[in-house]
Amino acid sequence: MLFLGIDVGSSSTKLSVLDGKTGKCVGALSYPESELAIESPEVGFAEQDPEVWWDCIQKGAAKLFASGKFDSKQIQAIGISYQMHGLVVVDADQKVLRPSIIWCDSRAVPLGNAALAEMGTDYCFGHLLNSPGNFTAAKLRWVQQNQPEIFSKIHKIMLPGDFIAMKLTGEITTTASGLSEGTLWDFKEQRVATELLSHWGIDAGLIPNLVPSFGEQGTVRADVAAALGLGPNVKVCYRGGDQPNNAFSLNVLEPGEVAATAGTSGVIYGVTDKPAADVESRVNTFLHVTSTAEKNRNGVLVCVNGCGRLYSWLRQTISAAGATPSYPVLNGLAEQVAVGSDGLVFHPFGNGAERIFQNRNLGAQLRNLDFNRHGLGHMVRAAQEGIVFSLNQGFDVLKSLGGSCDVVRAGKGNMFLSDVFTQAFANTTQAAVELYETDGAEGAARAAALGVGFYASQKEAFGGLTRLGVIEPNAGLLAQYQDAYKHWVDLLPAQ
C-alpha cells in the first residue's frame, strides 16, 4: 500500500511516496528545482498564481512516477500540506479570479487591526484566539474593498490546500484547522466565525463545506487520475497547513511537545490543550490537525518570515556577482567564523510584516559591517544567527504562555542541514534539538495512510519515523550565544 504526500510551498512543491508497510519513503522530489517566483506588484504585496502550484504537482508527479522506484498505480490515498494563510478565490466554474494573496503579503494589516479595534479584544481573543491581523479573512476584506468587480464574482474562497483538493477531486471543501489559520473559525462556539464575516458584510456562503482533517475528503477524478498516472478510486484523506502538518510529521501531537521548521519562513510550533492567546499578537494559536471535539489540541505558532528566504536571497545576490556557491559551501564558510560573527549583526526582517513585531514591516538590516574585518563567512554566519535570534524572541513568548521548551523536534532539512544553525538554535533557546528523517510531504503521506484507515492509531503511523540524532546545548558555548543574542537585540530597529 503506497500513499502520496503533496506539500505546496511558496518556493516549490514537494512530493513523497510512502510505503505503508515499512513506514519509509520510497520516492521523493521537489519541483521545480529553482525557486518559484513571488510577485510583488506593490510594496508589501506577495502573490502567486494557484495554477502554477497545480502545474508543479502535475510535472513533479510525472517525473517522480517515471523514476521506476515504485508503481504509482498502487497509491491508495493522498495527503495535502500547503502554505498557510493564502487566499484563493474562484467563480462558479472553479476558475481562479485573481492571483493568490499569500502568507507573507502584508497589505491587509490595517484592515485586520481595524477589525480588532471595532469588534474588541474580548471577541477577537476570546473567539478567534487572534487578531484578524494579516490572515486570510482580512485579505478577503481587502479584495472586497479594492476589487469589488472581482469580489462580486466569487463563488467560494479557499486556502491553497483547498484549491489543490478541488483540482484533484472537483469538490470545494475546507477544514476547521484551515479556517482557524485564517481567523475564520470561532474556537468558543466551534463553528465558522460568522460574526467577523457579518461585521464586514461578507456572505458566509463563500465558505466551503467542512471536511475533517483526517478521513475521506473526496475521490480523485478519473480524468485527473489518468493524467497523473494514478489508479482508479484514489482518495484524498488528509489536509493540513504546512506548520501543523510539520508538527504532525514529527509526531508532535500532545500538549508540551514542540516542533520547528526552517524553510522559507522559520517556525516554532508548540501543542497545547488550552485556548492560549497572546493579546499582543506576537504569536498565534490555530486548531491543530489532530484536534477533535473530544480531545482539543491547539498549536501556538511563532513565525519569522525571513528565514530561508534570507539565506536564498544572500546566495542569489552572491551569484549575481558571478559566483554560485552551494548551500553546503555557505554553511562551511559560516563554520570558519566564531560565535557572534565578530560583531556583525543581521536582522532578517525583509520578507513582509513580521508577527513577532505585531505585523510591523521593519525591513532587513546588516549592522556593524567592517570592511577590514568582515568577509562572506561573517555575513553567512550573521544571517544564520539572526534567524535563530529572531525565533528566540517568539520562543520567549511561547514560554510565557506556558509552553514546554526543553526539547524541540525538527526534520533534518533546509536550515537544519547547517551545523552552525542547529547549534545556534540549541544554545540560544537552551533546548535540545531532536533531528528526524522526514519532511512535510512525507508527513502528509503518513497522514493520508492514517486518514484512510491503513494505520489503526497515531502510534502505529509513526513506527517508521527515524530519529537521526540529538543536539544538546553546549555549556561551554551558552554564555557566548547569550552575549551575541543580547548584542543582536540591542541593535534592533526602533519599534
CSV table of C-alpha atoms in Angstrom, one decimal:
chain,number,residue,atom,x,y,z
A,1,MET,CA,0.0,0.0,0.0
A,2,LEU,CA,1.5,3.3,-1.1
A,3,PHE,CA,0.5,6.8,-0.1
A,4,LEU,CA,1.3,10.1,-1.8
A,5,GLY,CA,2.1,13.3,0.1
A,6,ILE,CA,2.0,16.7,-1.6
A,7,ASP,CA,3.5,19.8,0.1
A,8,VAL,CA,2.7,23.0,-1.7
A,9,GLY,CA,5.2,25.7,-0.6
A,10,SER,CA,5.9,29.1,-1.9
A,11,SER,CA,9.4,28.1,-3.1
A,12,SER,CA,8.5,24.7,-4.6
A,13,THR,CA,6.1,21.8,-4.4
A,14,LYS,CA,7.5,18.6,-2.7
A,15,LEU,CA,6.1,15.1,-3.4
A,16,SER,CA,6.7,12.0,-1.4
A,17,VAL,CA,5.5,8.4,-1.7
A,18,LEU,CA,5.4,6.3,1.5
A,19,ASP,CA,5.3,2.6,1.7
A,20,GLY,CA,2.7,2.0,4.4
A,21,LYS,CA,4.0,-1.4,5.5
A,22,THR,CA,7.6,-0.2,6.2
A,23,GLY,CA,6.7,3.4,7.1
A,24,LYS,CA,9.5,4.5,4.8
A,25,CYS,CA,9.7,6.9,1.9
A,26,VAL,CA,10.3,5.1,-1.4
A,27,GLY,CA,10.5,8.2,-3.6
A,28,ALA,CA,10.5,12.0,-3.3
A,29,LEU,CA,11.4,15.2,-5.2
A,30,SER,CA,10.9,18.9,-5.3
A,31,TYR,CA,9.6,20.7,-8.3
A,32,PRO,CA,10.8,22.9,-9.8
A,33,GLU,CA,14.5,22.8,-8.9
A,34,SER,CA,14.7,26.6,-9.0
A,35,GLU,CA,12.6,28.6,-6.6
A,36,LEU,CA,9.2,29.8,-7.6
A,37,ALA,CA,8.7,33.5,-8.1
A,38,ILE,CA,6.7,35.6,-5.7
A,39,GLU,CA,5.2,38.5,-7.5
A,40,SER,CA,5.1,41.9,-5.6
A,41,PRO,CA,3.2,44.4,-7.8
A,42,GLU,CA,3.3,46.9,-4.9
A,43,VAL,CA,5.3,47.3,-1.8
A,44,GLY,CA,4.1,44.8,0.8
A,45,PHE,CA,2.3,42.7,-1.8
A,46,ALA,CA,3.1,39.0,-2.3
A,47,GLU,CA,1.2,36.9,-4.8
A,48,GLN,CA,1.4,33.6,-6.7
A,49,ASP,CA,-0.8,32.0,-9.4
A,50,PRO,CA,-2.5,28.9,-7.9
A,51,GLU,CA,-2.4,27.3,-11.4
A,52,VAL,CA,1.4,27.3,-11.1
A,53,TRP,CA,1.1,25.2,-8.0
A,54,TRP,CA,-1.1,22.7,-9.8
A,55,ASP,CA,1.3,22.7,-12.8
A,56,CYS,CA,4.2,21.9,-10.4
A,57,ILE,CA,2.2,19.0,-9.0
A,58,GLN,CA,1.5,17.6,-12.4
A,59,LYS,CA,5.0,17.9,-13.7
A,60,GLY,CA,6.6,16.8,-10.4
A,61,ALA,CA,4.4,13.7,-10.3
A,62,ALA,CA,5.2,12.8,-13.9
A,63,LYS,CA,8.9,13.0,-13.0
A,64,LEU,CA,8.6,11.1,-9.7
A,65,PHE,CA,6.4,8.4,-11.1
A,66,ALA,CA,8.7,7.8,-14.0
A,67,SER,CA,11.6,7.0,-11.7
A,68,GLY,CA,10.8,3.3,-11.6
A,69,LYS,CA,11.2,3.1,-7.8
A,70,PHE,CA,7.5,2.2,-7.3
A,71,ASP,CA,4.3,1.6,-9.1
A,72,SER,CA,2.1,4.8,-9.0
A,73,LYS,CA,-1.0,2.7,-9.6
A,74,GLN,CA,-0.5,1.3,-6.1
A,75,ILE,CA,-1.1,4.7,-4.5
A,76,GLN,CA,-4.3,4.4,-2.4
A,77,ALA,CA,-4.6,7.8,-0.8
A,78,ILE,CA,-3.3,11.4,-1.0
A,79,GLY,CA,-2.4,13.9,1.8
A,80,ILE,CA,-2.0,17.6,1.2
A,81,SER,CA,0.1,20.0,3.1
A,82,TYR,CA,0.2,23.7,2.0
A,83,GLN,CA,1.5,27.2,2.7
A,84,MET,CA,-0.8,28.7,5.3
A,85,HIS,CA,-2.9,31.9,5.3
A,86,GLY,CA,-3.2,32.3,1.5
A,87,LEU,CA,-6.4,33.4,-0.2
A,88,VAL,CA,-7.7,31.7,-3.4
A,89,VAL,CA,-10.9,32.9,-4.9
A,90,VAL,CA,-12.8,31.0,-7.7
A,91,ASP,CA,-16.0,31.6,-9.6
A,92,ALA,CA,-18.9,29.1,-10.1
A,93,ASP,CA,-16.9,27.3,-12.8
A,94,GLN,CA,-14.0,26.8,-10.4
A,95,LYS,CA,-11.9,29.4,-12.4
A,96,VAL,CA,-9.4,31.4,-10.4
A,97,LEU,CA,-10.4,35.0,-10.3
A,98,ARG,CA,-7.1,36.6,-9.3
A,99,PRO,CA,-3.6,35.6,-8.0
A,100,SER,CA,-3.5,34.1,-4.5
A,101,ILE,CA,-2.6,36.7,-1.8
A,102,ILE,CA,-0.1,34.5,0.0
A,103,TRP,CA,1.2,34.3,3.6
A,104,CYS,CA,3.9,36.9,3.5
A,105,ASP,CA,1.7,39.6,1.9
A,106,SER,CA,1.1,42.5,4.4
A,107,ARG,CA,-1.5,44.6,2.6
A,108,ALA,CA,-4.4,43.6,4.9
A,109,VAL,CA,-2.7,44.5,8.2
A,110,PRO,CA,-4.6,47.8,8.6
A,111,LEU,CA,-7.9,46.1,7.9
A,112,GLY,CA,-7.3,43.4,10.4
A,113,ASN,CA,-6.2,45.9,13.0
A,114,ALA,CA,-9.3,48.0,12.4
A,115,ALA,CA,-11.5,44.9,12.9
A,116,LEU,CA,-9.7,44.3,16.2
A,117,ALA,CA,-10.4,47.8,17.3
A,118,GLU,CA,-14.0,47.7,16.1
A,119,MET,CA,-15.0,44.2,17.4
A,120,GLY,CA,-12.9,44.4,20.6
A,121,THR,CA,-10.3,42.2,22.2
A,122,ASP,CA,-12.9,40.2,24.1
A,123,TYR,CA,-14.4,38.9,20.9
A,124,CYS,CA,-11.2,38.5,18.9
A,125,PHE,CA,-9.1,36.9,21.5
A,126,GLY,CA,-12.0,35.1,23.2
A,127,HIS,CA,-13.4,33.6,20.0
A,128,LEU,CA,-10.7,33.8,17.3
A,129,LEU,CA,-7.8,33.5,19.7
A,130,ASN,CA,-6.1,36.0,17.4
A,131,SER,CA,-6.4,39.5,16.0
A,132,PRO,CA,-7.7,39.3,12.4
A,133,GLY,CA,-4.3,40.8,11.7
A,134,ASN,CA,-2.9,39.8,8.3
A,135,PHE,CA,-4.7,36.5,7.8
A,136,THR,CA,-7.0,35.1,5.1
A,137,ALA,CA,-10.1,36.8,6.3
A,138,ALA,CA,-8.5,40.2,6.2
A,139,LYS,CA,-7.2,39.5,2.8
A,140,LEU,CA,-10.7,38.7,1.6
A,141,ARG,CA,-11.8,42.1,3.1
A,142,TRP,CA,-9.1,43.8,1.0
A,143,VAL,CA,-10.5,42.2,-2.2
A,144,GLN,CA,-14.0,43.3,-1.2
A,145,GLN,CA,-12.9,46.9,-0.7
A,146,ASN,CA,-10.3,47.3,-3.5
A,147,GLN,CA,-11.5,44.9,-6.2
A,148,PRO,CA,-15.3,44.9,-6.0
A,149,GLU,CA,-15.7,43.6,-9.6
A,150,ILE,CA,-13.7,40.5,-8.7
A,151,PHE,CA,-15.4,40.1,-5.3
A,152,SER,CA,-18.8,40.1,-6.9
A,153,LYS,CA,-17.8,37.0,-9.0
A,154,ILE,CA,-16.6,34.9,-6.0
A,155,HIS,CA,-18.4,31.6,-5.6
A,156,LYS,CA,-16.1,30.2,-2.9
A,157,ILE,CA,-12.9,31.2,-1.1
A,158,MET,CA,-10.2,28.7,-0.4
A,159,LEU,CA,-6.9,28.2,1.3
A,160,PRO,CA,-4.1,26.9,-1.0
A,161,GLY,CA,-4.6,23.3,0.1
A,162,ASP,CA,-8.4,23.5,-0.5
A,163,PHE,CA,-7.5,24.6,-4.1
A,164,ILE,CA,-5.3,21.6,-4.7
A,165,ALA,CA,-8.0,19.3,-3.3
A,166,MET,CA,-10.5,20.9,-5.7
A,167,LYS,CA,-8.2,20.3,-8.6
A,168,LEU,CA,-7.9,16.6,-7.6
A,169,THR,CA,-11.5,15.8,-6.8
A,170,GLY,CA,-13.6,18.6,-8.3
A,171,GLU,CA,-15.1,19.3,-4.9
A,172,ILE,CA,-14.7,22.6,-3.0
A,173,THR,CA,-14.2,21.9,0.7
A,174,THR,CA,-12.2,23.1,3.7
A,175,THR,CA,-11.3,22.1,7.2
A,176,ALA,CA,-11.8,23.7,10.6
A,177,SER,CA,-8.0,23.7,11.1
A,178,GLY,CA,-7.6,25.6,7.9
A,179,LEU,CA,-10.3,28.1,8.7
A,180,SER,CA,-8.6,28.7,12.1
A,181,GLU,CA,-5.4,29.8,10.4
A,182,GLY,CA,-7.4,32.5,8.5
A,183,THR,CA,-9.2,33.8,11.6
A,184,LEU,CA,-12.4,32.3,10.2
A,185,TRP,CA,-13.0,29.8,13.0
A,186,ASP,CA,-14.8,30.5,16.3
A,187,PHE,CA,-13.0,28.4,18.9
A,188,LYS,CA,-15.6,29.1,21.6
A,189,GLU,CA,-18.6,28.2,19.5
A,190,GLN,CA,-16.8,25.5,17.4
A,191,ARG,CA,-18.1,26.8,14.1
A,192,VAL,CA,-17.3,29.3,11.3
A,193,ALA,CA,-16.7,32.8,12.6
A,194,THR,CA,-19.8,34.3,11.1
A,195,GLU,CA,-19.7,37.4,13.3
A,196,LEU,CA,-16.4,38.5,11.7
A,197,LEU,CA,-17.8,38.0,8.3
A,198,SER,CA,-21.0,39.7,9.2
A,199,HIS,CA,-19.1,42.7,10.6
A,200,TRP,CA,-17.5,43.1,7.1
A,201,GLY,CA,-20.7,42.4,5.2
A,202,ILE,CA,-19.3,39.2,3.7
A,203,ASP,CA,-21.7,36.3,3.0
A,204,ALA,CA,-20.8,33.2,5.0
A,205,GLY,CA,-21.9,31.2,2.0
A,206,LEU,CA,-18.5,31.9,0.5
A,207,ILE,CA,-17.0,29.5,3.0
A,208,PRO,CA,-16.8,25.9,1.6
A,209,ASN,CA,-18.3,22.9,3.3
A,210,LEU,CA,-16.3,21.4,6.1
A,211,VAL,CA,-14.5,18.0,6.0
A,212,PRO,CA,-12.3,16.5,8.7
A,213,SER,CA,-8.5,17.0,8.5
A,214,PHE,CA,-8.2,13.1,8.5
A,215,GLY,CA,-10.7,11.0,6.6
A,216,GLU,CA,-12.2,10.8,3.2
A,217,GLN,CA,-12.4,14.2,1.6
A,218,GLY,CA,-13.2,13.2,-2.0
A,219,THR,CA,-12.2,10.8,-4.8
A,220,VAL,CA,-9.6,11.9,-7.4
A,221,ARG,CA,-11.5,12.5,-10.7
A,222,ALA,CA,-11.0,9.7,-13.3
A,223,ASP,CA,-9.5,12.1,-15.8
A,224,VAL,CA,-7.1,13.6,-13.3
A,225,ALA,CA,-6.0,10.2,-12.1
A,226,ALA,CA,-5.4,9.1,-15.6
A,227,ALA,CA,-3.4,12.2,-16.4
A,228,LEU,CA,-1.3,11.9,-13.3
A,229,GLY,CA,-0.7,8.1,-13.6
A,230,LEU,CA,-2.8,7.1,-10.7
A,231,GLY,CA,-5.1,4.1,-10.4
A,232,PRO,CA,-8.9,4.4,-10.0
A,233,ASN,CA,-10.7,5.5,-6.8
A,234,VAL,CA,-7.7,7.2,-5.1
A,235,LYS,CA,-9.0,9.1,-2.1
A,236,VAL,CA,-7.8,12.4,-0.7
A,237,CYS,CA,-7.7,11.6,3.0
A,238,TYR,CA,-5.8,14.4,4.7
A,239,ARG,CA,-5.3,18.2,4.5
A,240,GLY,CA,-3.3,20.5,6.8
A,241,GLY,CA,-1.4,23.8,6.8
A,242,ASP,CA,2.3,23.4,6.5
A,243,GLN,CA,3.2,24.2,10.1
A,244,PRO,CA,0.5,22.0,11.8
A,245,ASN,CA,1.5,19.3,9.2
A,246,ASN,CA,5.2,19.7,10.0
A,247,ALA,CA,4.4,19.2,13.7
A,248,PHE,CA,2.3,16.1,12.7
A,249,SER,CA,5.2,14.8,10.6
A,250,LEU,CA,7.5,14.9,13.7
A,251,ASN,CA,4.9,13.2,15.9
A,252,VAL,CA,4.3,16.4,17.8
A,253,LEU,CA,0.7,15.7,18.8
A,254,GLU,CA,0.4,16.2,22.6
A,255,PRO,CA,0.5,19.2,24.9
A,256,GLY,CA,4.0,20.2,25.7
A,257,GLU,CA,5.5,18.9,22.5
A,258,VAL,CA,7.3,21.4,20.2
A,259,ALA,CA,8.3,21.3,16.5
A,260,ALA,CA,10.4,23.6,14.5
A,261,THR,CA,10.9,24.2,10.8
A,262,ALA,CA,13.3,26.5,8.9
A,263,GLY,CA,12.2,26.7,5.3
A,264,THR,CA,11.3,29.9,3.5
A,265,SER,CA,9.9,31.1,6.9
A,266,GLY,CA,11.1,29.9,10.3
A,267,VAL,CA,8.6,28.5,12.7
A,268,ILE,CA,8.4,27.1,16.2
A,269,TYR,CA,5.1,25.3,16.9
A,270,GLY,CA,4.0,24.1,20.4
A,271,VAL,CA,0.9,22.0,21.0
A,272,THR,CA,-1.4,22.8,23.9
A,273,ASP,CA,-4.9,21.8,25.1
A,274,LYS,CA,-5.5,25.4,26.3
A,275,PRO,CA,-7.2,28.3,24.4
A,276,ALA,CA,-3.9,30.2,24.5
A,277,ALA,CA,-4.0,33.7,23.1
A,278,ASP,CA,-1.3,36.4,23.0
A,279,VAL,CA,-3.1,39.7,23.3
A,280,GLU,CA,-0.1,41.4,21.7
A,281,SER,CA,-0.4,39.1,18.7
A,282,ARG,CA,3.3,38.2,18.6
A,283,VAL,CA,2.4,34.5,18.3
A,284,ASN,CA,-0.7,32.9,17.1
A,285,THR,CA,-2.9,30.0,18.0
A,286,PHE,CA,-4.6,27.7,15.5
A,287,LEU,CA,-6.5,24.5,15.6
A,288,HIS,CA,-4.1,21.6,15.4
A,289,VAL,CA,-4.8,19.0,12.7
A,290,THR,CA,-5.3,16.3,15.3
A,291,SER,CA,-7.9,18.3,17.4
A,292,THR,CA,-11.3,16.7,17.9
A,293,ALA,CA,-14.4,17.7,19.8
A,294,GLU,CA,-13.4,15.2,22.5
A,295,LYS,CA,-9.7,15.9,22.6
A,296,ASN,CA,-8.9,19.6,22.0
A,297,ARG,CA,-5.5,20.3,20.6
A,298,ASN,CA,-4.3,23.8,19.6
A,299,GLY,CA,-1.0,24.9,18.1
A,300,VAL,CA,0.8,28.0,19.2
A,301,LEU,CA,2.9,29.3,16.3
A,302,VAL,CA,6.0,31.5,16.3
A,303,CYS,CA,6.9,32.7,12.8
A,304,VAL,CA,9.7,34.7,11.3
A,305,ASN,CA,9.1,35.4,7.6
A,306,GLY,CA,12.7,35.9,6.6
A,307,CYS,CA,14.3,32.6,7.4
A,308,GLY,CA,15.4,30.5,4.4
A,309,ARG,CA,14.2,33.5,2.3
A,310,LEU,CA,17.1,35.5,3.7
A,311,TYR,CA,19.5,32.6,3.0
A,312,SER,CA,18.3,32.2,-0.6
A,313,TRP,CA,18.5,36.0,-1.1
A,314,LEU,CA,22.1,36.0,0.1
A,315,ARG,CA,23.0,33.2,-2.2
A,316,GLN,CA,21.2,34.8,-5.2
A,317,THR,CA,22.9,38.1,-4.5
A,318,ILE,CA,26.3,36.5,-4.4
A,319,SER,CA,25.5,34.5,-7.6
A,320,ALA,CA,24.7,37.8,-9.4
A,321,ALA,CA,28.3,38.8,-8.9
A,322,GLY,CA,29.5,35.8,-10.9
A,323,ALA,CA,29.9,33.0,-8.3
A,324,THR,CA,27.3,30.4,-7.5
A,325,PRO,CA,28.1,28.8,-4.1
A,326,SER,CA,26.0,25.9,-2.9
A,327,TYR,CA,24.3,26.0,0.4
A,328,PRO,CA,26.8,23.4,1.8
A,329,VAL,CA,29.6,25.7,0.8
A,330,LEU,CA,28.0,28.7,2.5
A,331,ASN,CA,27.5,26.5,5.6
A,332,GLY,CA,31.2,25.7,5.5
A,333,LEU,CA,32.1,29.3,5.4
A,334,ALA,CA,29.9,30.0,8.4
A,335,GLU,CA,31.7,27.3,10.4
A,336,GLN,CA,35.0,29.1,10.0
A,337,VAL,CA,33.7,32.2,11.9
A,338,ALA,CA,33.3,32.4,15.7
A,339,VAL,CA,30.0,32.7,17.6
A,340,GLY,CA,28.7,36.3,17.3
A,341,SER,CA,30.1,36.8,13.8
A,342,ASP,CA,32.8,39.2,15.1
A,343,GLY,CA,30.1,41.8,16.0
A,344,LEU,CA,28.3,41.7,12.6
A,345,VAL,CA,24.5,41.6,13.0
A,346,PHE,CA,21.8,40.6,10.5
A,347,HIS,CA,18.2,41.4,11.2
A,348,PRO,CA,16.3,39.1,8.8
A,349,PHE,CA,13.0,41.1,8.5
A,350,GLY,CA,12.9,41.7,4.8
A,351,ASN,CA,10.0,39.4,3.8
A,352,GLY,CA,6.9,41.3,4.8
A,353,ALA,CA,5.2,42.2,8.0
A,354,GLU,CA,6.5,40.2,11.0
A,355,ARG,CA,4.1,38.8,13.5
A,356,ILE,CA,6.5,38.8,16.5
A,357,PHE,CA,6.7,42.6,16.0
A,358,GLN,CA,2.9,42.9,15.8
A,359,ASN,CA,2.8,42.9,12.0
A,360,ARG,CA,5.3,45.7,11.5
A,361,ASN,CA,7.4,45.7,8.4
A,362,LEU,CA,10.9,46.5,9.9
A,363,GLY,CA,13.0,45.7,6.8
A,364,ALA,CA,16.2,43.7,6.9
A,365,GLN,CA,19.3,45.3,8.2
A,366,LEU,CA,23.0,44.4,8.2
A,367,ARG,CA,24.7,46.2,11.1
A,368,ASN,CA,28.3,46.9,12.2
A,369,LEU,CA,29.9,45.9,8.8
A,370,ASP,CA,33.6,46.5,8.9
A,371,PHE,CA,35.4,46.2,5.6
A,372,ASN,CA,38.7,45.4,7.3
A,373,ARG,CA,37.4,42.6,9.5
A,374,HIS,CA,34.3,41.0,7.9
A,375,GLY,CA,34.0,38.7,4.9
A,376,LEU,CA,31.4,36.5,3.3
A,377,GLY,CA,31.7,33.9,6.1
A,378,HIS,CA,30.8,36.6,8.6
A,379,MET,CA,27.7,37.6,6.6
A,380,VAL,CA,26.6,34.0,6.3
A,381,ARG,CA,27.0,33.2,10.0
A,382,ALA,CA,25.4,36.5,10.9
A,383,ALA,CA,22.4,35.6,8.7
A,384,GLN,CA,22.0,32.2,10.4
A,385,GLU,CA,22.4,33.6,13.9
A,386,GLY,CA,20.0,36.4,13.1
A,387,ILE,CA,17.3,33.9,12.1
A,388,VAL,CA,17.8,31.9,15.3
A,389,PHE,CA,17.8,35.1,17.4
A,390,SER,CA,14.5,36.2,15.8
A,391,LEU,CA,12.9,32.8,16.5
A,392,ASN,CA,14.1,33.0,20.1
A,393,GLN,CA,12.1,36.2,20.7
A,394,GLY,CA,9.0,34.2,19.8
A,395,PHE,CA,10.2,31.3,21.9
A,396,ASP,CA,10.2,33.5,24.9
A,397,VAL,CA,6.6,34.4,24.3
A,398,LEU,CA,5.7,30.7,23.9
A,399,LYS,CA,7.3,30.1,27.3
A,400,SER,CA,5.3,33.0,28.8
A,401,LEU,CA,2.1,31.2,27.6
A,402,GLY,CA,3.0,28.1,29.5
A,403,GLY,CA,4.8,26.2,26.6
A,404,SER,CA,7.2,23.5,27.4
A,405,CYS,CA,10.5,24.2,25.7
A,406,ASP,CA,13.0,21.6,26.9
A,407,VAL,CA,13.1,19.6,23.6
A,408,VAL,CA,12.3,20.7,20.0
A,409,ARG,CA,11.9,18.3,17.1
A,410,ALA,CA,12.8,19.2,13.6
A,411,GLY,CA,13.3,17.5,10.3
A,412,LYS,CA,16.9,17.4,9.1
A,413,GLY,CA,16.4,19.7,6.1
A,414,ASN,CA,16.6,23.3,5.0
A,415,MET,CA,18.4,25.4,7.5
A,416,PHE,CA,18.7,22.5,9.9
A,417,LEU,CA,21.2,21.0,7.4
A,418,SER,CA,23.6,23.6,8.8
A,419,ASP,CA,25.5,22.6,11.9
A,420,VAL,CA,26.0,26.3,12.7
A,421,PHE,CA,22.3,27.0,12.6
A,422,THR,CA,21.4,23.9,14.6
A,423,GLN,CA,24.0,24.6,17.3
A,424,ALA,CA,23.0,28.2,17.4
A,425,PHE,CA,19.3,27.2,17.8
A,426,ALA,CA,20.1,24.8,20.7
A,427,ASN,CA,22.4,27.2,22.6
A,428,THR,CA,20.2,30.3,22.1
A,429,THR,CA,16.9,28.6,23.0
A,430,GLN,CA,18.6,26.3,25.5
A,431,ALA,CA,16.5,23.4,24.2
A,432,ALA,CA,17.8,20.1,22.9
A,433,VAL,CA,17.1,19.7,19.2
A,434,GLU,CA,16.0,16.2,18.0
A,435,LEU,CA,16.5,15.8,14.3
A,436,TYR,CA,14.4,13.4,12.3
A,437,GLU,CA,14.5,11.9,8.8
A,438,THR,CA,11.2,13.4,7.5
A,439,ASP,CA,9.7,16.4,5.8
A,440,GLY,CA,6.2,17.9,5.2
A,441,ALA,CA,5.5,15.8,2.1
A,442,GLU,CA,6.4,12.6,3.8
A,443,GLY,CA,4.3,13.6,6.8
A,444,ALA,CA,1.3,14.3,4.5
A,445,ALA,CA,1.7,10.9,3.0
A,446,ARG,CA,1.8,9.3,6.5
A,447,ALA,CA,-1.3,11.3,7.5
A,448,ALA,CA,-3.1,10.1,4.3
A,449,ALA,CA,-2.4,6.5,5.4
A,450,LEU,CA,-3.8,7.3,8.8
A,451,GLY,CA,-6.8,9.1,7.3
A,452,VAL,CA,-7.7,6.2,5.0
A,453,GLY,CA,-7.6,3.8,7.9
A,454,PHE,CA,-4.4,1.9,6.9
A,455,TYR,CA,-2.9,2.7,10.3
A,456,ALA,CA,-5.1,1.9,13.2
A,457,SER,CA,-3.6,4.5,15.5
A,458,GLN,CA,-1.3,7.5,15.6
A,459,LYS,CA,1.3,5.4,17.4
A,460,GLU,CA,1.3,2.8,14.6
A,461,ALA,CA,1.6,5.6,12.0
A,462,PHE,CA,4.9,6.7,13.4
A,463,GLY,CA,6.5,3.3,13.7
A,464,GLY,CA,8.7,4.0,10.7
A,465,LEU,CA,9.9,7.5,11.8
A,466,THR,CA,13.7,7.6,12.2
A,467,ARG,CA,15.4,9.9,14.7
A,468,LEU,CA,18.8,10.8,13.4
A,469,GLY,CA,20.3,12.4,16.5
A,470,VAL,CA,20.1,15.0,19.3
A,471,ILE,CA,22.0,18.3,19.6
A,472,GLU,CA,22.2,19.4,23.2
A,473,PRO,CA,23.0,22.9,24.4
A,474,ASN,CA,26.8,23.2,25.0
A,475,ALA,CA,27.6,24.5,28.5
A,476,GLY,CA,30.9,26.0,27.1
A,477,LEU,CA,29.0,28.0,24.4
A,478,LEU,CA,25.9,29.1,26.2
A,479,ALA,CA,27.4,32.4,27.6
A,480,GLN,CA,28.8,33.3,24.1
A,481,TYR,CA,25.4,32.8,22.4
A,482,GLN,CA,23.6,34.7,25.1
A,483,ASP,CA,26.0,37.6,24.7
A,484,ALA,CA,25.6,37.5,21.0
A,485,TYR,CA,21.8,37.4,21.3
A,486,LYS,CA,21.8,40.4,23.7
A,487,HIS,CA,24.0,42.3,21.2
A,488,TRP,CA,21.6,41.5,18.4
A,489,VAL,CA,18.6,42.6,20.5
A,490,ASP,CA,20.3,45.9,21.4
A,491,LEU,CA,20.7,46.8,17.7
A,492,LEU,CA,17.1,46.1,16.8
A,493,PRO,CA,15.5,49.0,14.9
A,494,ALA,CA,13.1,51.2,16.9
A,495,GLN,CA,9.7,49.6,17.1
